[in-house]
PDB file of C-alpha atoms in Angstrom:
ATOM      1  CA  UNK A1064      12.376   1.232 -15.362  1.00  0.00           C
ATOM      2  CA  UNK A1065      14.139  -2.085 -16.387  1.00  0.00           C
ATOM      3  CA  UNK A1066      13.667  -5.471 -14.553  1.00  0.00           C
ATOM      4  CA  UNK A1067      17.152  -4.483 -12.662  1.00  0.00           C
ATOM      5  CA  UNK A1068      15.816  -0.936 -11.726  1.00  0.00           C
ATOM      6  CA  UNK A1069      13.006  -2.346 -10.344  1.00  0.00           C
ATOM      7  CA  UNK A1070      15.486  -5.338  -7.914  1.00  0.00           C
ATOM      8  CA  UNK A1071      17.962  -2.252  -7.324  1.00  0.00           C
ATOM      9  CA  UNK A1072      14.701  -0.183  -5.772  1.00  0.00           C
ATOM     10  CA  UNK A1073      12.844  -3.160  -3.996  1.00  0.00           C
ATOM     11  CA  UNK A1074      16.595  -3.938  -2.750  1.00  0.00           C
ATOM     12  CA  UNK A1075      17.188  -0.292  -1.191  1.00  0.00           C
ATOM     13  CA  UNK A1076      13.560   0.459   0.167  1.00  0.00           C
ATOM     14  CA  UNK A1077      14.618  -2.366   2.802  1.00  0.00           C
ATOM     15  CA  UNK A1078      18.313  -2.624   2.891  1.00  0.00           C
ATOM     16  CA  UNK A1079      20.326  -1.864   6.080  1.00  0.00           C
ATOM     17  CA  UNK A1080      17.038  -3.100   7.613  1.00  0.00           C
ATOM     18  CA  UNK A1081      15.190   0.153   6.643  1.00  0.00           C
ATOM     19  CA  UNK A1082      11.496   0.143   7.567  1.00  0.00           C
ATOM     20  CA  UNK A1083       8.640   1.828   4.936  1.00  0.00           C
ATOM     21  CA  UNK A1084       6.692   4.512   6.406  1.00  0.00           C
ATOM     22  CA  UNK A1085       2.973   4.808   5.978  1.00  0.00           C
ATOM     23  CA  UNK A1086       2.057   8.434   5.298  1.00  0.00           C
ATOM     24  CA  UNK A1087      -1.150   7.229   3.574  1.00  0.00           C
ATOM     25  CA  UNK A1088      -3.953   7.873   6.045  1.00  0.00           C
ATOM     26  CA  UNK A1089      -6.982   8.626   3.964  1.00  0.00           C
ATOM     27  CA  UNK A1090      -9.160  11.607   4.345  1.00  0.00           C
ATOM     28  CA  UNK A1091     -11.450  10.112   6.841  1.00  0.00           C
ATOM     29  CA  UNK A1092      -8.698   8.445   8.601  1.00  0.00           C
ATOM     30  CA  UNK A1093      -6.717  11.412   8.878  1.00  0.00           C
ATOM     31  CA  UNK A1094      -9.540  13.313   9.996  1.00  0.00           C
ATOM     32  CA  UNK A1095     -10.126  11.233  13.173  1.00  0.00           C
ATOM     33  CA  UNK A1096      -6.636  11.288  14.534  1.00  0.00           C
ATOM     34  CA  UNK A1097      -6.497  15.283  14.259  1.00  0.00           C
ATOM     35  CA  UNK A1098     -10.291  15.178  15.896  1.00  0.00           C
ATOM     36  CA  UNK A1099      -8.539  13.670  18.962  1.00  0.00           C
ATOM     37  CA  UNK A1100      -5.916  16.245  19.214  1.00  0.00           C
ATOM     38  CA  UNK A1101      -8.726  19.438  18.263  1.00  0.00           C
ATOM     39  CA  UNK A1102      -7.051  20.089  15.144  1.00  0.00           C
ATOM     40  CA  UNK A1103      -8.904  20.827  12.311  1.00  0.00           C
ATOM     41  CA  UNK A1104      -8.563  18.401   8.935  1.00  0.00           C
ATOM     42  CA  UNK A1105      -7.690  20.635   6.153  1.00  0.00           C
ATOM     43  CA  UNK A1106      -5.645  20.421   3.351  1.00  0.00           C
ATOM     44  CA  UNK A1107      -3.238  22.567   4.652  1.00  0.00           C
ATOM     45  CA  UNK A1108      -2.971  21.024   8.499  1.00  0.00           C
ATOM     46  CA  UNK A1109      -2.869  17.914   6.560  1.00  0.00           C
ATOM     47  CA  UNK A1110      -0.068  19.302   4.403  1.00  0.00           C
ATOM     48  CA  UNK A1111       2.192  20.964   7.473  1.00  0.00           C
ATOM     49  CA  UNK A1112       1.572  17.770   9.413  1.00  0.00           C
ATOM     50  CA  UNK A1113       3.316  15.532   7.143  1.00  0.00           C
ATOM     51  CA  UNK A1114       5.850  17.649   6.549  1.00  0.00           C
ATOM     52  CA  UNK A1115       6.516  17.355   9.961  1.00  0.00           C
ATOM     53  CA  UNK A1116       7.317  13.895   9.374  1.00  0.00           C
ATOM     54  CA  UNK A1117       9.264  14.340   6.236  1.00  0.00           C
ATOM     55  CA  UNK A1118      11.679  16.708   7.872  1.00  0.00           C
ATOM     56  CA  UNK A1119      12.332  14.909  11.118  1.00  0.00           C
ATOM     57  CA  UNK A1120      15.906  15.069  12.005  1.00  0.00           C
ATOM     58  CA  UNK A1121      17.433  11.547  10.715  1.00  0.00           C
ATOM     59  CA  UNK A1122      14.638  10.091   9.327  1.00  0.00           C
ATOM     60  CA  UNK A1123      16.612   8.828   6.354  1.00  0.00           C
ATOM     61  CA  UNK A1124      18.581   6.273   9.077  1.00  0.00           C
ATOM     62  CA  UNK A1125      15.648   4.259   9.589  1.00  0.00           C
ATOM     63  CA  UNK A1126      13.467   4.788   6.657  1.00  0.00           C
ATOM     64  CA  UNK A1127      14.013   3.954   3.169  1.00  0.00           C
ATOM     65  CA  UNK A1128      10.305   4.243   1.803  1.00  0.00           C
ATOM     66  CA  UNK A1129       6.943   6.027   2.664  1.00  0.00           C
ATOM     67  CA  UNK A1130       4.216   5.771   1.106  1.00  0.00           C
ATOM     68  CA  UNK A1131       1.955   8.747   0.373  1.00  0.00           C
ATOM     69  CA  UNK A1132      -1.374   9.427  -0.167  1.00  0.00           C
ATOM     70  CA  UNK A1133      -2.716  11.064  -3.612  1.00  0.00           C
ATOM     71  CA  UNK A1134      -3.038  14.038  -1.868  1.00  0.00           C
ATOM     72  CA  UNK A1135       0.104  13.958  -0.208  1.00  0.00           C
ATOM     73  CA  UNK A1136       2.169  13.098  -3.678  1.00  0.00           C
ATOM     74  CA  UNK A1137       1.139  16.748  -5.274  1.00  0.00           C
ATOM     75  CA  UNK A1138       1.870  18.646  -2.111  1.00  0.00           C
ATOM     76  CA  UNK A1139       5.334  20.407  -1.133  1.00  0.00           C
ATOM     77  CA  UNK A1140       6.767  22.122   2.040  1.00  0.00           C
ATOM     78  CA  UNK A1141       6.384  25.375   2.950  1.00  0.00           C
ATOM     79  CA  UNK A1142       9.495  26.509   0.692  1.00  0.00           C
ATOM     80  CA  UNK A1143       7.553  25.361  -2.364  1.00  0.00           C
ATOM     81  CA  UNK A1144       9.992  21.765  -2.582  1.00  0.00           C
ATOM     82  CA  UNK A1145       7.539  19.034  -3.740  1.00  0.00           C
ATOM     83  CA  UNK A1146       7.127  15.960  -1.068  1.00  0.00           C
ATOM     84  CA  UNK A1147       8.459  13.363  -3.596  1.00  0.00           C
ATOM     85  CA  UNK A1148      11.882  15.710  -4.553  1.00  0.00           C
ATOM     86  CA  UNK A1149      12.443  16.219  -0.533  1.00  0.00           C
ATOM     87  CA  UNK A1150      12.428  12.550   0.412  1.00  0.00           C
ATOM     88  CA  UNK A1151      13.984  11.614  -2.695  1.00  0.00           C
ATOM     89  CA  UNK A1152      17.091  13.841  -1.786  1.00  0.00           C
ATOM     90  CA  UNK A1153      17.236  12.499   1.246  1.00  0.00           C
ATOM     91  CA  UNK A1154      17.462   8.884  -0.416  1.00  0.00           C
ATOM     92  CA  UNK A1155      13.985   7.758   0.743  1.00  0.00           C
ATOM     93  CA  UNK A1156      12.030   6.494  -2.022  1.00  0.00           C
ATOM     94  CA  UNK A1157       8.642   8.169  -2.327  1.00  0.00           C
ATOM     95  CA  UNK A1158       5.523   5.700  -2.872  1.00  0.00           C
ATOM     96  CA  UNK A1159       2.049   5.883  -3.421  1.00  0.00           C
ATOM     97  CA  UNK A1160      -1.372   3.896  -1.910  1.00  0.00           C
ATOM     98  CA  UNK A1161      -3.403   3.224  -5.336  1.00  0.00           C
ATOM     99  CA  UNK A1162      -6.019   0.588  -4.004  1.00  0.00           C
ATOM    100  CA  UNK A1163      -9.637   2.024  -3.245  1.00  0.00           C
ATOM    101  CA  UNK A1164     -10.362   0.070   0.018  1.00  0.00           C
ATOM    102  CA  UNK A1165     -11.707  -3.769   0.591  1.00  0.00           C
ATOM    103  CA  UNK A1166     -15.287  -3.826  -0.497  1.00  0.00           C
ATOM    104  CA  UNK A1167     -18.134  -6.468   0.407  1.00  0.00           C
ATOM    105  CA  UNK A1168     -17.191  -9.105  -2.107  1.00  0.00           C
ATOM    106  CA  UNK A1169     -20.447 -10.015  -4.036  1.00  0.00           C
ATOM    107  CA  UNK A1170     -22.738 -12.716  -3.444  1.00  0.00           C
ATOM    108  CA  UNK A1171     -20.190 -14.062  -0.588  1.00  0.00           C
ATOM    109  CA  UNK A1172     -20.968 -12.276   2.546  1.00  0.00           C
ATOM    110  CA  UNK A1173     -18.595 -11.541   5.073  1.00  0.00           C
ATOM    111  CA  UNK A1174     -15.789 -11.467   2.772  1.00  0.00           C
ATOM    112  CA  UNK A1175     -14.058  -8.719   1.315  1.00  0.00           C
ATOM    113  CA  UNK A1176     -12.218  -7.776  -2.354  1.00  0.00           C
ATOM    114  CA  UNK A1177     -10.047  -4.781  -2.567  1.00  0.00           C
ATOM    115  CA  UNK A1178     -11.038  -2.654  -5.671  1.00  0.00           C
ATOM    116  CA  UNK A1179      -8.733   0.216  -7.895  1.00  0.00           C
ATOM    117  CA  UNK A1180      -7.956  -1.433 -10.642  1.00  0.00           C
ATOM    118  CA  UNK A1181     -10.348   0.460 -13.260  1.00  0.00           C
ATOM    119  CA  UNK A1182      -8.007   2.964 -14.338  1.00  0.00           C
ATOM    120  CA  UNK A1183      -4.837   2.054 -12.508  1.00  0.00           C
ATOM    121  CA  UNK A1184      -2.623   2.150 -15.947  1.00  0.00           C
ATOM    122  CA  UNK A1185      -3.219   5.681 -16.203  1.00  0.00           C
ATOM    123  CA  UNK A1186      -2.671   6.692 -12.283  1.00  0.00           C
ATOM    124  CA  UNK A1187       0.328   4.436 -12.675  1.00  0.00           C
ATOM    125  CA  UNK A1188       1.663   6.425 -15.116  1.00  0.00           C
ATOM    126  CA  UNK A1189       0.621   9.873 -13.604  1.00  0.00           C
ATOM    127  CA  UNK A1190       2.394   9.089 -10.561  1.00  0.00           C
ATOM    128  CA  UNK A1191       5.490   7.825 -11.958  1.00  0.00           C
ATOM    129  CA  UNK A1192       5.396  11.391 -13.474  1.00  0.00           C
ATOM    130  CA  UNK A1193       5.288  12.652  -9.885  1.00  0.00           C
ATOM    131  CA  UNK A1194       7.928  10.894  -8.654  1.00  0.00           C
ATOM    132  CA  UNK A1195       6.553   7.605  -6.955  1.00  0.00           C
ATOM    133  CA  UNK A1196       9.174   4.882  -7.161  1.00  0.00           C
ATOM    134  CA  UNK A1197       6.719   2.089  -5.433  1.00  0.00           C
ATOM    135  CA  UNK A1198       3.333   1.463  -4.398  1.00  0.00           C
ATOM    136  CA  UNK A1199       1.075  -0.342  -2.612  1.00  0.00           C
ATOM    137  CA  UNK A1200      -2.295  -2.776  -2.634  1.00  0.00           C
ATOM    138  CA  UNK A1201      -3.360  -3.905   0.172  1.00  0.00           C
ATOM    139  CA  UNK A1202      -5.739  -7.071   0.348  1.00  0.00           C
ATOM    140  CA  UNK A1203      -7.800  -7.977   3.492  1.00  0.00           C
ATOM    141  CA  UNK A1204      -8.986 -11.517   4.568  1.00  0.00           C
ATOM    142  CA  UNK A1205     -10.789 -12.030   7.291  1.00  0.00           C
ATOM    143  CA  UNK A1206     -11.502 -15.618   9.527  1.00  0.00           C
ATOM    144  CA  UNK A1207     -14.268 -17.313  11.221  1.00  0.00           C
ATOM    145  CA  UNK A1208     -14.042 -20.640  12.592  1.00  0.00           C
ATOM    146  CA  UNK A1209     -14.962 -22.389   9.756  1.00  0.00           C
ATOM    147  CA  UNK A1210     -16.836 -21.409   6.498  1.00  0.00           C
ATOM    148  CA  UNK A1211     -14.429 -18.086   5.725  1.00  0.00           C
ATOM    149  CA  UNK A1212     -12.493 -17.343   3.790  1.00  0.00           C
ATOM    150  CA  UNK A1213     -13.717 -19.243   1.264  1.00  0.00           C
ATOM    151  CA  UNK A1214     -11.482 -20.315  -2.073  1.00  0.00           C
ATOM    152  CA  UNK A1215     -13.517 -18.186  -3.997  1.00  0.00           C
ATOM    153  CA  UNK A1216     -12.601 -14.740  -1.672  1.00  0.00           C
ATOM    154  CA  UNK A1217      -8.844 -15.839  -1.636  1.00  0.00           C
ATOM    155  CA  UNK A1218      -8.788 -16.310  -5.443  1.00  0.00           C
ATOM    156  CA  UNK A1219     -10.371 -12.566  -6.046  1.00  0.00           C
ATOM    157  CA  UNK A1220      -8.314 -11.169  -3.542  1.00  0.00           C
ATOM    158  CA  UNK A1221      -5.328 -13.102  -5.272  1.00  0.00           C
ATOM    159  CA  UNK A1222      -5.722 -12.318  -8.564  1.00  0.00           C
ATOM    160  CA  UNK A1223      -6.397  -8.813  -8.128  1.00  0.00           C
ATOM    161  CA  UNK A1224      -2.834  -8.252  -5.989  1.00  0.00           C
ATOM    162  CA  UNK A1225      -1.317  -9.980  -9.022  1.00  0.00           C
ATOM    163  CA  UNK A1226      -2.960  -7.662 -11.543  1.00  0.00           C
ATOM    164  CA  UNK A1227      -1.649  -4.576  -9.446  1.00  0.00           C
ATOM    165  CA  UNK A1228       1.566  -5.724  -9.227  1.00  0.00           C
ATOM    166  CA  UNK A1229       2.397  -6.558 -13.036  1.00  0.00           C
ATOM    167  CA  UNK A1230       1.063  -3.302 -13.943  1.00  0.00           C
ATOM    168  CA  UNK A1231       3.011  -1.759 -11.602  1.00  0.00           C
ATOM    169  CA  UNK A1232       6.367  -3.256 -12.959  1.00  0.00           C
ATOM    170  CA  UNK A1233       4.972  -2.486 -16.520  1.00  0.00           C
ATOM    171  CA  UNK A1234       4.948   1.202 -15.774  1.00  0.00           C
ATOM    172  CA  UNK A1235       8.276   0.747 -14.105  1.00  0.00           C
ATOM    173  CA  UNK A1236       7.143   1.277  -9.960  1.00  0.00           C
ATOM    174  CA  UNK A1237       8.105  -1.779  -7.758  1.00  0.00           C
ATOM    175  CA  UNK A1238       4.799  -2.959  -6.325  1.00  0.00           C
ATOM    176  CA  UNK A1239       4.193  -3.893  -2.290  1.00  0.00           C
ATOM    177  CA  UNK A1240       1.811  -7.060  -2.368  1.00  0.00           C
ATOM    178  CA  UNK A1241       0.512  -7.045   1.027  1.00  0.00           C
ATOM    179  CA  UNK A1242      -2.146  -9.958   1.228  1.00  0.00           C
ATOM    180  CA  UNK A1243      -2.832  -9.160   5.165  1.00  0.00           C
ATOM    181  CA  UNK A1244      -4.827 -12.089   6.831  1.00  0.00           C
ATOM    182  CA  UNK A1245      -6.943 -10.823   9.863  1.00  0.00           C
ATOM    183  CA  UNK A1246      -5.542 -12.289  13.341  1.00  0.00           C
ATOM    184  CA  UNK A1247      -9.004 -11.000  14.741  1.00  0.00           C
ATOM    185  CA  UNK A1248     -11.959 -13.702  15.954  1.00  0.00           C
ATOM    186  CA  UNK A1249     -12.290 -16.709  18.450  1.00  0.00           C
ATOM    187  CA  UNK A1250     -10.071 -19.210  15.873  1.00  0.00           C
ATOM    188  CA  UNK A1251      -7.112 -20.516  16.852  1.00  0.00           C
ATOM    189  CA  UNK A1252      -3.735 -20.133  15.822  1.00  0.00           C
ATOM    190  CA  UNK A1253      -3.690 -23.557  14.219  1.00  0.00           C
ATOM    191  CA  UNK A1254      -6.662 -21.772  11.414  1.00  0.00           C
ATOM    192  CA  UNK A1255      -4.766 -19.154  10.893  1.00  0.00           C
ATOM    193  CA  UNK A1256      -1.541 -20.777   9.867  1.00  0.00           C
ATOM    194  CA  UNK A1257      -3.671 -22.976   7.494  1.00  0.00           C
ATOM    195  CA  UNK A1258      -5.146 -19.877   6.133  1.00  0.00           C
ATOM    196  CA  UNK A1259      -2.090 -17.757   5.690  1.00  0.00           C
ATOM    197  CA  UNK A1260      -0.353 -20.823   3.943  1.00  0.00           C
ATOM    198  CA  UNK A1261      -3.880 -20.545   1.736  1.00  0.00           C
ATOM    199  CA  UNK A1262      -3.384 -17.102   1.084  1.00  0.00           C
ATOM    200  CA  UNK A1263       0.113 -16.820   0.218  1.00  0.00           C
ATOM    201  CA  UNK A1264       0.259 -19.971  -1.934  1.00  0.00           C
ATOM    202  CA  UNK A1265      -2.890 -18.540  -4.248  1.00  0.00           C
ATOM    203  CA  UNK A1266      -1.368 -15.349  -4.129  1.00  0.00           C
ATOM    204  CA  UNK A1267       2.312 -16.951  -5.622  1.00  0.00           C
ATOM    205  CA  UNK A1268       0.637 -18.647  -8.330  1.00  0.00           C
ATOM    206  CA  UNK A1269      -1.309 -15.666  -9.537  1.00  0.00           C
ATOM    207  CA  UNK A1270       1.960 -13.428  -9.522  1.00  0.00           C
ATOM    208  CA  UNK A1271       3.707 -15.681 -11.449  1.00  0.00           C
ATOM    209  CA  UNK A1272       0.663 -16.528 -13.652  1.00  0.00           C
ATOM    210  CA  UNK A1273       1.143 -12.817 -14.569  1.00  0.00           C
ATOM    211  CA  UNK A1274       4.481 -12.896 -14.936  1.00  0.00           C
ATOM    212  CA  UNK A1275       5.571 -10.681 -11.752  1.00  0.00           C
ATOM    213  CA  UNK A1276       9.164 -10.285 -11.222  1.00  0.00           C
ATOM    214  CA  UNK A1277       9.195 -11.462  -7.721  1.00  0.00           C
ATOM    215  CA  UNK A1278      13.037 -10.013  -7.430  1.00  0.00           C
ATOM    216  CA  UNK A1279      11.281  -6.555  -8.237  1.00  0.00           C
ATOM    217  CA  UNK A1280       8.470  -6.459  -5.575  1.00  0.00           C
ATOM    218  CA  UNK A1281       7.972  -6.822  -1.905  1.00  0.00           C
ATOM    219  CA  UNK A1282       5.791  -8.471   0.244  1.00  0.00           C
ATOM    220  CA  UNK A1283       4.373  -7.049   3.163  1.00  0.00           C
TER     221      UNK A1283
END
């Protein structure tokens, strides 16, 4: 994928204000929301049940991306049609989660660095084989009154969104940057203004300091 297939894609996910659907509930996750309606977690009530979502009558109006789960990418309906080839004919581009969760960020506690880069090259390009079209990293920063985030936890947090996201374009998948600052804690909405201006200023510089297309991503 070219630098204008990857602006034709980020353009589409979202035009006709299209939402992006998150189908990308990890095991765990998954596993509690089916606890609370007594259904088992397996890989096949996990398989029917987002099916059920894939196949909902005019889904394709509102939706222009979901984003699947590893799992989820390599499964198909019941008729054998793969999950990426259904929503793809239905002109929803299929994505893919590839970050491994925030971890505690070393040496700075209370703060939090997404991980999943070690080997991302390689899922990249597996998944593009699959059919993903985008995918997404998701960064967390939390806020106390005072001493956190610190410049330090942005930074990481920062440059490892920007890493994602160039070698996403570089295998050709449009990459969602979502740098999500925390509302949660007794601060006031005065901090976290300062902090989301922070956030998303140290997370523009390391894009471009990459040399991320910014026409060929999204930010969420």
């Amino acid at each position: 994928m070219n630098s204008d297939e990857l602006k034709s894609v980020a353009r589409a996910i979202v035009a006709g204000q299209k939402g992006v659907l998150a189908a990308d509930e990890s095991g765990p996750t998954i596993k509690k929301r089916f606890d609370a309606i007594h259904v088992e977690s397996t890989e096949e009530s996990r398989r029917r049940y987002r099916e059920l979502l894939f196949t909902t009558e005019g889904i394709a109006t509102t939706i222009g991306g979901v984003i699947l789960y590893d799992e989820t990418l390599r499964q198909s309906t019941r008729d054998g049609v793969p999950f990426a080839a259904l929503l793809s004919g239905l002109g929803i581009f299929p994505g893919i989660k590839v970050d491994e969760g925030a971890k505690a960020l070393a040496l700075h506690p209370g703060e939090k660095v997404t991980e999943g880069l070690d080997g991302l090259r390689e899922r990249l390009a597996e998944y593009g084989k699959l059919g993903a079209k985008f995918a997404k990293w998701r960064a967390v920063i939390e806020i106390d009154e005072r001493d956190i985030p610190t410049l330090f936890g942005i930074q990481a947090n920062a440059h490892a969104l920007a890493r994602y996201a160039a070698l996403c374009q570089e295998a050709g998948i449009v990459p969602i940057v979502e740098p999500e600052v925390l509302m949660d804690g007794s601060h006031d909405i005065a901090r976290c203004e300062s902090v989301t201006s922070q956030v998303l200023q140290a997370v523009f510089a390391a894009l471009d300091a990459h040399g991320v297309l910014l026409e060929g991503m999204l930010l969420k």
